[in-house]
Amino acid sequence: MDDPFQYLELDAARREPWFKDFCALLKRIAQRGDPAKAAGLARLAVTDRLDYSSLRALGRLANADPARRPGLRVALLGGPTSSQLAELLGLYLSAANFDATLFCGEYRQFRLELLGPSASLDAFAPDLLVLALDAADALAPFDPGWSRAEMHSAAKGEAEALADLWRKAQARWSCAVVQNVLEAEPFPVLGNYAFAHGVSRESYAAAINAALPGQARGLDVHFHDLPSLARAEGSRRWHDPRYYNEAKLPCSPECLPLYAHSLASVLSAVRGGSRKMLVLDLDNTLWGGAVGDLGPYDIELGQGSGQGEAFWRFQRFVKELAAGGVVLGVCSKNDRANAVAPFESNANMVLRLDDIACFKADWRGKDENLREIAREVNLGLDSLAFVDDNP
């Protein structure tokens, strides 16, 4: 491999055999006197699907470029041990162009560090405080003898205690706080009966989580949805009691990159690094087939085929993103009249022209059109995400 973009243009499944060659090429680029270029390419290669050792290899190359966002001080405090999580979190923040310095708290000392004197934490003065907790870190552990009223009272007390930590941290360092939504301990004792019973470890964690947003009103507090991440990856893969009991890891080692990547995404968004605009291709992205060949009524979209329904569901997903404040754009190599027609006349379209802030359909290069879209909506290119069926 003599061109790093040969690696970067591959999808994740096809990159693995070329990873060592890619790293060797970056080392040669750095040794030839361009460490900033090597660091930038390394950061482009950082994904949440790399394993721990591969991420560490990239990390050694990714931090050599000083041309990044201003320095960011992140204090990571948790119940489980957080040193491995902190190492990967720093790399993902670097990949997002943040020059981050991390403070890693001691195991299960987060309350003492926030409520009592902590010269090291005061000297660090974090910009962002992360409370990487789970339900096992509650002050009042779950008691199976509770009544429902007692359980909800305890959950309310837990949410208030966490809010007290947020307020003290913000008064002390004027920092934003990122709080984990609490993940219940694995392996439910009551199984399917837990839902009907109403007093279980799972319902206790859910009650605490339900009370947290109300406590955060008026505070610079943001939430990291750890339970959704664990569910998406699979609870059996996420939780590994061996590593928790022996090393107090917050999840299995295989899932640490996913945890760190997800957390880094929240921190990046809090500091203005989120994507603000979603730009969409059309043919085989919003509908099946080429509208120039099929016409606006015969494209695959909606009921009648699995693929058509998949495109309809994707459009509904995009519509919900737009309702949440994401700006939408279109960038397609197409005749404009053909490209516009489904939006105006196909009843199965979820998206309509008035949902699209900037519509580019012509025969120019997509890179050129993406730059023009960014200029027209007054956003940087790093604020755009582009969806296209062609990798």
mmCIF file of C-alpha atoms in Angstrom:
data_model
loop_
_atom_site.group_PDB
_atom_site.id
_atom_site.type_symbol
_atom_site.label_atom_id
_atom_site.label_comp_id
_atom_site.label_asym_id
_atom_site.label_seq_id
_atom_site.Cartn_x
_atom_site.Cartn_y
_atom_site.Cartn_z
ATOM 1 C CA MET A 1 0.000 0.000 0.000
ATOM 2 C CA ASP A 2 1.484 3.346 -1.065
ATOM 3 C CA ASP A 3 -1.575 5.611 -0.777
ATOM 4 C CA PRO A 4 -3.310 5.963 2.632
ATOM 5 C CA PHE A 5 -6.623 6.759 0.936
ATOM 6 C CA GLN A 6 -6.661 3.223 -0.480
ATOM 7 C CA TYR A 7 -7.262 2.135 3.124
ATOM 8 C CA LEU A 8 -9.588 4.980 4.143
ATOM 9 C CA GLU A 9 -11.895 4.435 1.174
ATOM 10 C CA LEU A 10 -12.512 0.789 2.118
ATOM 11 C CA ASP A 11 -15.518 -0.104 4.239
ATOM 12 C CA ALA A 12 -14.850 -1.369 7.777
ATOM 13 C CA ALA A 13 -15.040 -5.076 6.941
ATOM 14 C CA ARG A 14 -12.404 -4.801 4.189
ATOM 15 C CA ARG A 15 -9.984 -2.599 6.132
ATOM 16 C CA GLU A 16 -8.809 -5.179 8.666
ATOM 17 C CA PRO A 17 -6.218 -7.047 6.518
ATOM 18 C CA TRP A 18 -4.639 -3.724 5.498
ATOM 19 C CA PHE A 19 -4.432 -2.123 8.940
ATOM 20 C CA LYS A 20 -0.738 -2.925 9.595
ATOM 21 C CA ASP A 21 0.252 -1.707 6.138
ATOM 22 C CA PHE A 22 -1.682 1.509 6.721
ATOM 23 C CA CYS A 23 0.074 2.152 10.047
ATOM 24 C CA ALA A 24 3.474 1.410 8.484
ATOM 25 C CA LEU A 25 2.729 3.912 5.699
ATOM 26 C CA LEU A 26 1.776 6.597 8.249
ATOM 27 C CA LYS A 27 5.049 6.002 10.106
ATOM 28 C CA ARG A 28 6.983 6.497 6.868
ATOM 29 C CA ILE A 29 5.081 9.736 6.195
ATOM 30 C CA ALA A 30 5.944 10.989 9.695
ATOM 31 C CA GLN A 31 9.596 9.961 9.354
ATOM 32 C CA ARG A 32 9.840 11.824 6.034
ATOM 33 C CA GLY A 33 9.110 15.036 7.918
ATOM 34 C CA ASP A 34 5.322 15.387 7.842
ATOM 35 C CA PRO A 35 4.021 14.157 11.250
ATOM 36 C CA ALA A 36 0.998 16.476 11.033
ATOM 37 C CA LYS A 37 -0.167 14.751 7.827
ATOM 38 C CA ALA A 38 0.341 11.319 9.385
ATOM 39 C CA ALA A 39 -1.579 12.393 12.495
ATOM 40 C CA GLY A 40 -4.466 13.735 10.425
ATOM 41 C CA LEU A 41 -4.716 10.493 8.429
ATOM 42 C CA ALA A 42 -4.549 8.437 11.628
ATOM 43 C CA ARG A 43 -7.445 10.400 13.105
ATOM 44 C CA LEU A 44 -9.505 9.779 9.958
ATOM 45 C CA ALA A 45 -9.016 6.036 10.508
ATOM 46 C CA VAL A 46 -10.298 6.035 14.108
ATOM 47 C CA THR A 47 -13.693 4.306 14.340
ATOM 48 C CA ASP A 48 -15.745 2.660 17.066
ATOM 49 C CA ARG A 49 -15.268 -0.759 15.422
ATOM 50 C CA LEU A 50 -11.521 -1.057 15.918
ATOM 51 C CA ASP A 51 -10.254 -3.198 18.758
ATOM 52 C CA TYR A 52 -8.344 -1.859 21.738
ATOM 53 C CA SER A 53 -4.835 -2.703 20.478
ATOM 54 C CA SER A 54 -5.495 -1.212 17.014
ATOM 55 C CA LEU A 55 -6.790 1.982 18.599
ATOM 56 C CA ARG A 56 -3.665 2.251 20.738
ATOM 57 C CA ALA A 57 -1.525 1.879 17.614
ATOM 58 C CA LEU A 58 -3.386 4.711 15.919
ATOM 59 C CA GLY A 59 -3.221 6.764 19.105
ATOM 60 C CA ARG A 60 0.559 6.834 18.958
ATOM 61 C CA LEU A 61 0.299 8.458 15.518
ATOM 62 C CA ALA A 62 -2.762 10.671 15.970
ATOM 63 C CA ASN A 63 -1.537 13.145 18.556
ATOM 64 C CA ALA A 64 1.326 14.757 16.650
ATOM 65 C CA ASP A 65 -0.666 17.545 14.994
ATOM 66 C CA PRO A 66 -0.925 20.849 16.908
ATOM 67 C CA ALA A 67 -3.514 22.274 14.481
ATOM 68 C CA ARG A 68 -6.548 21.101 16.429
ATOM 69 C CA ARG A 69 -9.363 22.699 18.374
ATOM 70 C CA PRO A 70 -8.352 24.579 21.542
ATOM 71 C CA GLY A 71 -7.338 22.530 24.556
ATOM 72 C CA LEU A 72 -10.109 20.736 26.436
ATOM 73 C CA ARG A 73 -9.764 19.541 30.041
ATOM 74 C CA VAL A 74 -11.963 16.531 30.788
ATOM 75 C CA ALA A 75 -12.299 15.006 34.266
ATOM 76 C CA LEU A 76 -13.561 11.418 34.117
ATOM 77 C CA LEU A 77 -14.922 10.217 37.459
ATOM 78 C CA GLY A 78 -16.697 6.926 37.922
ATOM 79 C CA GLY A 79 -17.715 4.002 39.997
ATOM 80 C CA PRO A 80 -15.974 1.371 37.841
ATOM 81 C CA THR A 81 -12.299 1.822 37.051
ATOM 82 C CA SER A 82 -11.897 4.349 34.254
ATOM 83 C CA SER A 83 -8.238 4.382 33.175
ATOM 84 C CA GLN A 84 -8.751 2.236 30.048
ATOM 85 C CA LEU A 85 -11.898 4.174 29.172
ATOM 86 C CA ALA A 86 -9.997 7.455 29.602
ATOM 87 C CA GLU A 87 -7.213 6.333 27.245
ATOM 88 C CA LEU A 88 -9.669 5.555 24.445
ATOM 89 C CA LEU A 89 -11.769 8.624 25.177
ATOM 90 C CA GLY A 90 -8.703 10.793 24.636
ATOM 91 C CA LEU A 91 -8.079 9.157 21.262
ATOM 92 C CA TYR A 92 -11.665 9.625 20.061
ATOM 93 C CA LEU A 93 -11.572 13.270 21.141
ATOM 94 C CA SER A 94 -8.310 13.644 19.218
ATOM 95 C CA ALA A 95 -10.012 12.109 16.166
ATOM 96 C CA ALA A 96 -12.681 14.808 16.554
ATOM 97 C CA ASN A 97 -9.859 17.420 16.477
ATOM 98 C CA PHE A 98 -9.933 18.228 20.179
ATOM 99 C CA ASP A 99 -6.611 18.657 21.943
ATOM 100 C CA ALA A 100 -7.899 17.003 25.115
ATOM 101 C CA THR A 101 -6.206 16.489 28.477
ATOM 102 C CA LEU A 102 -7.855 13.966 30.774
ATOM 103 C CA PHE A 103 -7.996 13.647 34.549
ATOM 104 C CA CYS A 104 -8.902 10.123 35.634
ATOM 105 C CA GLY A 105 -10.481 9.772 39.073
ATOM 106 C CA GLU A 106 -9.764 6.997 41.564
ATOM 107 C CA TYR A 107 -11.955 3.912 41.721
ATOM 108 C CA ARG A 108 -15.296 4.696 43.441
ATOM 109 C CA GLN A 109 -13.983 7.992 44.846
ATOM 110 C CA PHE A 110 -16.168 10.324 42.766
ATOM 111 C CA ARG A 111 -18.269 11.532 45.708
ATOM 112 C CA LEU A 112 -15.220 12.257 47.880
ATOM 113 C CA GLU A 113 -13.513 14.040 44.981
ATOM 114 C CA LEU A 114 -16.554 16.251 44.373
ATOM 115 C CA LEU A 115 -17.789 16.852 47.915
ATOM 116 C CA GLY A 116 -14.463 17.087 49.740
ATOM 117 C CA PRO A 117 -11.173 18.877 49.098
ATOM 118 C CA SER A 118 -9.277 17.638 46.041
ATOM 119 C CA ALA A 119 -6.150 19.655 45.342
ATOM 120 C CA SER A 120 -5.357 17.697 42.171
ATOM 121 C CA LEU A 121 -8.833 18.166 40.722
ATOM 122 C CA ASP A 122 -8.878 21.847 41.704
ATOM 123 C CA ALA A 123 -5.520 22.345 39.988
ATOM 124 C CA PHE A 124 -6.829 20.561 36.887
ATOM 125 C CA ALA A 125 -9.985 22.780 36.791
ATOM 126 C CA PRO A 126 -12.001 20.743 34.250
ATOM 127 C CA ASP A 127 -13.971 22.274 31.398
ATOM 128 C CA LEU A 128 -16.063 19.106 31.285
ATOM 129 C CA LEU A 129 -16.864 16.696 34.105
ATOM 130 C CA VAL A 130 -17.969 13.176 33.156
ATOM 131 C CA LEU A 131 -19.744 11.037 35.743
ATOM 132 C CA ALA A 132 -19.291 7.565 34.232
ATOM 133 C CA LEU A 133 -21.549 5.723 36.664
ATOM 134 C CA ASP A 134 -23.965 2.824 36.568
ATOM 135 C CA ALA A 135 -26.771 1.679 38.864
ATOM 136 C CA ALA A 136 -24.322 -0.195 41.113
ATOM 137 C CA ASP A 137 -22.969 3.222 42.195
ATOM 138 C CA ALA A 138 -26.214 4.292 43.879
ATOM 139 C CA LEU A 139 -25.891 5.529 47.460
ATOM 140 C CA ALA A 140 -28.815 3.335 48.479
ATOM 141 C CA PRO A 141 -28.360 -0.105 46.882
ATOM 142 C CA PHE A 142 -31.515 -1.801 45.653
ATOM 143 C CA ASP A 143 -33.441 -3.548 48.447
ATOM 144 C CA PRO A 144 -35.765 -6.351 47.250
ATOM 145 C CA GLY A 145 -37.864 -5.804 50.392
ATOM 146 C CA TRP A 146 -38.920 -2.301 49.340
ATOM 147 C CA SER A 147 -42.506 -1.440 48.550
ATOM 148 C CA ARG A 148 -43.091 0.481 45.323
ATOM 149 C CA ALA A 149 -43.431 3.731 47.264
ATOM 150 C CA GLU A 150 -40.169 3.078 49.122
ATOM 151 C CA MET A 151 -38.355 2.267 45.873
ATOM 152 C CA HIS A 152 -39.557 5.468 44.172
ATOM 153 C CA SER A 153 -38.667 7.512 47.245
ATOM 154 C CA ALA A 154 -35.140 6.052 47.193
ATOM 155 C CA ALA A 155 -34.868 6.752 43.438
ATOM 156 C CA LYS A 156 -35.903 10.378 43.994
ATOM 157 C CA GLY A 157 -33.219 10.671 46.675
ATOM 158 C CA GLU A 158 -30.573 9.259 44.308
ATOM 159 C CA ALA A 159 -31.462 11.777 41.591
ATOM 160 C CA GLU A 160 -31.297 14.627 44.104
ATOM 161 C CA ALA A 161 -27.904 13.415 45.369
ATOM 162 C CA LEU A 162 -26.526 13.368 41.816
ATOM 163 C CA ALA A 163 -27.917 16.844 41.183
ATOM 164 C CA ASP A 164 -26.109 18.032 44.304
ATOM 165 C CA LEU A 165 -22.843 16.749 42.791
ATOM 166 C CA TRP A 166 -23.588 18.591 39.512
ATOM 167 C CA ARG A 167 -24.252 21.873 41.284
ATOM 168 C CA LYS A 168 -21.136 21.635 43.448
ATOM 169 C CA ALA A 169 -18.953 20.865 40.411
ATOM 170 C CA GLN A 170 -20.363 23.784 38.440
ATOM 171 C CA ALA A 171 -19.965 26.177 41.353
ATOM 172 C CA ARG A 172 -16.381 24.997 41.846
ATOM 173 C CA TRP A 173 -15.087 24.919 38.259
ATOM 174 C CA SER A 174 -17.827 26.456 36.051
ATOM 175 C CA CYS A 175 -17.771 23.238 34.031
ATOM 176 C CA ALA A 176 -20.381 21.437 31.965
ATOM 177 C CA VAL A 177 -21.378 18.002 33.318
ATOM 178 C CA VAL A 178 -22.025 14.832 31.332
ATOM 179 C CA GLN A 179 -23.905 12.248 33.366
ATOM 180 C CA ASN A 180 -24.415 8.613 32.396
ATOM 181 C CA VAL A 181 -27.982 7.421 32.242
ATOM 182 C CA LEU A 182 -27.669 4.528 34.681
ATOM 183 C CA GLU A 183 -27.417 0.990 33.345
ATOM 184 C CA ALA A 184 -28.952 -1.661 35.606
ATOM 185 C CA GLU A 185 -26.832 -4.550 36.782
ATOM 186 C CA PRO A 186 -27.005 -7.503 34.360
ATOM 187 C CA PHE A 187 -28.836 -10.818 34.729
ATOM 188 C CA PRO A 188 -32.295 -9.872 36.109
ATOM 189 C CA VAL A 189 -33.259 -11.959 39.114
ATOM 190 C CA LEU A 190 -36.993 -11.893 38.382
ATOM 191 C CA GLY A 191 -36.709 -12.449 34.628
ATOM 192 C CA ASN A 192 -39.981 -11.802 32.781
ATOM 193 C CA TYR A 193 -41.764 -11.206 36.089
ATOM 194 C CA ALA A 194 -39.703 -8.057 36.782
ATOM 195 C CA PHE A 195 -41.929 -5.909 34.572
ATOM 196 C CA ALA A 196 -45.158 -6.920 36.307
ATOM 197 C CA HIS A 197 -43.695 -6.966 39.811
ATOM 198 C CA GLY A 198 -42.561 -3.356 39.639
ATOM 199 C CA VAL A 199 -39.898 -3.616 42.354
ATOM 200 C CA SER A 200 -36.664 -4.856 40.832
ATOM 201 C CA ARG A 201 -33.141 -3.684 40.137
ATOM 202 C CA GLU A 202 -34.239 -2.775 36.619
ATOM 203 C CA SER A 203 -37.247 -0.727 37.733
ATOM 204 C CA TYR A 204 -35.115 1.005 40.396
ATOM 205 C CA ALA A 205 -32.560 2.115 37.785
ATOM 206 C CA ALA A 206 -35.407 3.206 35.493
ATOM 207 C CA ALA A 207 -36.978 5.260 38.316
ATOM 208 C CA ILE A 208 -33.679 7.047 39.011
ATOM 209 C CA ASN A 209 -33.205 7.760 35.310
ATOM 210 C CA ALA A 210 -36.768 9.101 34.991
ATOM 211 C CA ALA A 211 -36.054 11.605 37.780
ATOM 212 C CA LEU A 212 -32.739 12.902 36.368
ATOM 213 C CA PRO A 213 -33.975 15.289 33.612
ATOM 214 C CA GLY A 214 -36.127 17.212 36.076
ATOM 215 C CA GLN A 215 -33.128 17.691 38.355
ATOM 216 C CA ALA A 216 -31.040 19.003 35.449
ATOM 217 C CA ARG A 217 -33.314 21.939 34.578
ATOM 218 C CA GLY A 218 -31.384 25.198 34.641
ATOM 219 C CA LEU A 219 -28.022 23.433 34.865
ATOM 220 C CA ASP A 220 -25.369 22.831 32.209
ATOM 221 C CA VAL A 221 -25.911 19.060 32.406
ATOM 222 C CA HIS A 222 -26.009 16.613 29.492
ATOM 223 C CA PHE A 223 -26.789 12.902 29.447
ATOM 224 C CA HIS A 224 -24.983 9.925 27.926
ATOM 225 C CA ASP A 225 -27.466 7.108 27.247
ATOM 226 C CA LEU A 226 -25.453 4.114 28.411
ATOM 227 C CA PRO A 227 -28.415 1.654 28.573
ATOM 228 C CA SER A 228 -29.301 2.252 24.905
ATOM 229 C CA LEU A 229 -25.676 1.638 23.935
ATOM 230 C CA ALA A 230 -25.572 -1.623 25.889
ATOM 231 C CA ARG A 231 -28.880 -2.790 24.393
ATOM 232 C CA ALA A 232 -27.763 -1.963 20.856
ATOM 233 C CA GLU A 233 -24.566 -3.965 21.297
ATOM 234 C CA GLY A 234 -26.246 -6.774 23.215
ATOM 235 C CA SER A 235 -26.363 -7.032 26.975
ATOM 236 C CA ARG A 236 -24.685 -10.437 27.081
ATOM 237 C CA ARG A 237 -21.715 -9.095 25.110
ATOM 238 C CA TRP A 238 -21.623 -5.800 26.977
ATOM 239 C CA HIS A 239 -21.574 -7.198 30.503
ATOM 240 C CA ASP A 240 -18.797 -9.566 31.517
ATOM 241 C CA PRO A 241 -18.813 -10.215 35.293
ATOM 242 C CA ARG A 242 -15.297 -11.663 35.161
ATOM 243 C CA TYR A 243 -13.786 -8.336 34.145
ATOM 244 C CA TYR A 244 -15.940 -6.380 36.581
ATOM 245 C CA ASN A 245 -15.100 -8.647 39.515
ATOM 246 C CA GLU A 246 -11.383 -8.884 38.745
ATOM 247 C CA ALA A 247 -10.575 -5.466 37.228
ATOM 248 C CA LYS A 248 -13.738 -3.392 37.848
ATOM 249 C CA LEU A 249 -14.037 -2.628 34.121
ATOM 250 C CA PRO A 250 -17.321 -0.862 33.279
ATOM 251 C CA CYS A 251 -18.018 -3.301 30.419
ATOM 252 C CA SER A 252 -16.296 -6.107 28.558
ATOM 253 C CA PRO A 253 -12.953 -5.112 26.957
ATOM 254 C CA GLU A 254 -14.447 -5.669 23.479
ATOM 255 C CA CYS A 255 -17.047 -2.968 24.181
ATOM 256 C CA LEU A 256 -14.718 -0.330 25.644
ATOM 257 C CA PRO A 257 -14.115 1.289 22.206
ATOM 258 C CA LEU A 258 -17.888 1.608 21.691
ATOM 259 C CA TYR A 259 -18.307 3.135 25.157
ATOM 260 C CA ALA A 260 -15.476 5.635 24.622
ATOM 261 C CA HIS A 261 -16.641 6.544 21.110
ATOM 262 C CA SER A 262 -20.208 7.165 22.285
ATOM 263 C CA LEU A 263 -19.046 9.259 25.231
ATOM 264 C CA ALA A 264 -16.657 11.258 23.021
ATOM 265 C CA SER A 265 -19.561 12.000 20.669
ATOM 266 C CA VAL A 266 -21.511 13.568 23.543
ATOM 267 C CA LEU A 267 -18.508 15.606 24.712
ATOM 268 C CA SER A 268 -17.812 16.780 21.163
ATOM 269 C CA ALA A 269 -21.444 17.845 20.745
ATOM 270 C CA VAL A 270 -21.392 19.744 24.043
ATOM 271 C CA ARG A 271 -18.334 21.669 22.796
ATOM 272 C CA GLY A 272 -19.839 22.482 19.402
ATOM 273 C CA GLY A 273 -18.411 19.579 17.420
ATOM 274 C CA SER A 274 -21.679 17.916 16.388
ATOM 275 C CA ARG A 275 -22.959 17.567 12.831
ATOM 276 C CA LYS A 276 -25.641 20.158 12.179
ATOM 277 C CA MET A 277 -26.696 19.256 8.641
ATOM 278 C CA LEU A 278 -27.544 15.950 6.942
ATOM 279 C CA VAL A 279 -27.002 15.979 3.168
ATOM 280 C CA LEU A 280 -28.670 13.211 1.164
ATOM 281 C CA ASP A 281 -28.125 11.558 -2.177
ATOM 282 C CA LEU A 282 -31.360 10.529 -3.959
ATOM 283 C CA ASP A 283 -31.269 7.443 -6.233
ATOM 284 C CA ASN A 284 -30.880 4.270 -4.153
ATOM 285 C CA THR A 285 -30.566 6.402 -1.013
ATOM 286 C CA LEU A 286 -34.009 7.989 -0.494
ATOM 287 C CA TRP A 287 -35.708 5.569 -2.895
ATOM 288 C CA GLY A 288 -34.880 2.477 -4.929
ATOM 289 C CA GLY A 289 -33.832 2.821 -8.551
ATOM 290 C CA ALA A 290 -32.925 5.789 -10.740
ATOM 291 C CA VAL A 291 -35.717 8.354 -11.023
ATOM 292 C CA GLY A 292 -34.407 9.445 -14.441
ATOM 293 C CA ASP A 293 -35.089 5.933 -15.790
ATOM 294 C CA LEU A 294 -38.208 4.982 -13.808
ATOM 295 C CA GLY A 295 -40.034 8.270 -13.337
ATOM 296 C CA PRO A 296 -41.366 9.630 -10.028
ATOM 297 C CA TYR A 297 -44.137 7.020 -9.598
ATOM 298 C CA ASP A 298 -42.239 3.794 -10.300
ATOM 299 C CA ILE A 299 -39.291 4.267 -7.947
ATOM 300 C CA GLU A 300 -39.215 1.723 -5.111
ATOM 301 C CA LEU A 301 -40.726 3.396 -2.077
ATOM 302 C CA GLY A 302 -43.375 2.429 0.457
ATOM 303 C CA GLN A 303 -45.552 -0.661 0.829
ATOM 304 C CA GLY A 304 -45.315 -3.460 -1.714
ATOM 305 C CA SER A 305 -41.702 -4.542 -1.296
ATOM 306 C CA GLY A 306 -39.275 -4.939 1.548
ATOM 307 C CA GLN A 307 -36.801 -2.594 -0.097
ATOM 308 C CA GLY A 308 -39.452 0.041 -0.743
ATOM 309 C CA GLU A 309 -40.542 -0.072 2.865
ATOM 310 C CA ALA A 310 -36.909 0.215 4.010
ATOM 311 C CA PHE A 311 -36.493 3.459 2.024
ATOM 312 C CA TRP A 312 -39.783 4.766 3.496
ATOM 313 C CA ARG A 313 -38.555 3.996 7.027
ATOM 314 C CA PHE A 314 -35.264 5.733 6.327
ATOM 315 C CA GLN A 315 -37.122 8.841 5.158
ATOM 316 C CA ARG A 316 -39.224 8.768 8.323
ATOM 317 C CA PHE A 317 -36.005 8.570 10.385
ATOM 318 C CA VAL A 318 -34.617 11.596 8.513
ATOM 319 C CA LYS A 319 -37.885 13.503 9.021
ATOM 320 C CA GLU A 320 -37.604 12.957 12.772
ATOM 321 C CA LEU A 321 -34.007 14.225 12.702
ATOM 322 C CA ALA A 322 -35.239 17.370 10.977
ATOM 323 C CA ALA A 323 -37.944 17.807 13.628
ATOM 324 C CA GLY A 324 -35.128 17.685 16.193
ATOM 325 C CA GLY A 325 -33.309 20.593 14.543
ATOM 326 C CA VAL A 326 -31.007 18.907 12.009
ATOM 327 C CA VAL A 327 -30.859 20.878 8.729
ATOM 328 C CA LEU A 328 -31.457 18.782 5.591
ATOM 329 C CA GLY A 329 -29.851 19.114 2.174
ATOM 330 C CA VAL A 330 -29.778 17.187 -1.115
ATOM 331 C CA CYS A 331 -26.679 16.568 -3.235
ATOM 332 C CA SER A 332 -27.329 14.357 -6.270
ATOM 333 C CA LYS A 333 -25.945 13.829 -9.755
ATOM 334 C CA ASN A 334 -29.268 14.138 -11.552
ATOM 335 C CA ASP A 335 -31.402 16.238 -13.826
ATOM 336 C CA ARG A 336 -33.054 18.723 -11.459
ATOM 337 C CA ALA A 337 -36.583 18.273 -12.855
ATOM 338 C CA ASN A 338 -36.341 14.497 -12.383
ATOM 339 C CA ALA A 339 -34.855 14.876 -8.903
ATOM 340 C CA VAL A 340 -37.603 17.229 -7.721
ATOM 341 C CA ALA A 341 -40.519 15.231 -9.177
ATOM 342 C CA PRO A 342 -40.892 12.551 -6.432
ATOM 343 C CA PHE A 343 -40.940 15.234 -3.729
ATOM 344 C CA GLU A 344 -43.784 17.005 -5.530
ATOM 345 C CA SER A 345 -45.889 14.123 -6.817
ATOM 346 C CA ASN A 346 -45.153 10.739 -5.178
ATOM 347 C CA ALA A 347 -47.612 10.172 -2.313
ATOM 348 C CA ASN A 348 -45.226 7.702 -0.630
ATOM 349 C CA MET A 349 -42.582 10.364 -0.041
ATOM 350 C CA VAL A 350 -42.233 11.218 3.642
ATOM 351 C CA LEU A 351 -39.866 14.099 2.868
ATOM 352 C CA ARG A 352 -41.101 17.100 0.909
ATOM 353 C CA LEU A 353 -39.306 19.981 -0.772
ATOM 354 C CA ASP A 354 -40.024 22.339 2.112
ATOM 355 C CA ASP A 355 -38.061 19.976 4.390
ATOM 356 C CA ILE A 356 -34.900 20.595 2.327
ATOM 357 C CA ALA A 357 -32.901 23.731 3.106
ATOM 358 C CA CYS A 358 -30.514 23.391 0.140
ATOM 359 C CA PHE A 359 -31.231 21.271 -2.984
ATOM 360 C CA LYS A 360 -28.381 20.540 -5.405
ATOM 361 C CA ALA A 361 -29.206 18.264 -8.355
ATOM 362 C CA ASP A 362 -26.928 18.675 -11.363
ATOM 363 C CA TRP A 363 -23.946 16.986 -13.023
ATOM 364 C CA ARG A 364 -21.133 18.697 -11.151
ATOM 365 C CA GLY A 365 -18.889 16.791 -8.758
ATOM 366 C CA LYS A 366 -20.497 16.084 -5.405
ATOM 367 C CA ASP A 367 -17.467 17.427 -3.568
ATOM 368 C CA GLU A 368 -17.983 20.780 -5.313
ATOM 369 C CA ASN A 369 -21.683 20.813 -4.461
ATOM 370 C CA LEU A 370 -21.055 19.893 -0.827
ATOM 371 C CA ARG A 371 -18.688 22.852 -0.483
ATOM 372 C CA GLU A 372 -21.307 25.123 -2.036
ATOM 373 C CA ILE A 373 -24.007 23.795 0.300
ATOM 374 C CA ALA A 374 -21.783 24.513 3.289
ATOM 375 C CA ARG A 375 -21.232 28.078 2.062
ATOM 376 C CA GLU A 376 -24.922 28.690 1.410
ATOM 377 C CA VAL A 377 -26.034 27.562 4.872
ATOM 378 C CA ASN A 378 -22.983 29.172 6.504
ATOM 379 C CA LEU A 379 -21.615 25.994 8.089
ATOM 380 C CA GLY A 380 -18.166 24.436 8.076
ATOM 381 C CA LEU A 381 -17.688 21.199 6.159
ATOM 382 C CA ASP A 382 -17.111 19.433 9.467
ATOM 383 C CA SER A 383 -20.735 20.260 10.388
ATOM 384 C CA LEU A 384 -22.067 18.211 7.450
ATOM 385 C CA ALA A 385 -22.833 14.499 7.299
ATOM 386 C CA PHE A 386 -23.381 13.017 3.820
ATOM 387 C CA VAL A 387 -25.384 9.869 3.050
ATOM 388 C CA ASP A 388 -24.828 8.161 -0.308
ATOM 389 C CA ASP A 389 -25.340 4.575 -1.511
ATOM 390 C CA ASN A 390 -21.934 4.645 -3.219
ATOM 391 C CA PRO A 391 -19.083 4.308 -0.657
#
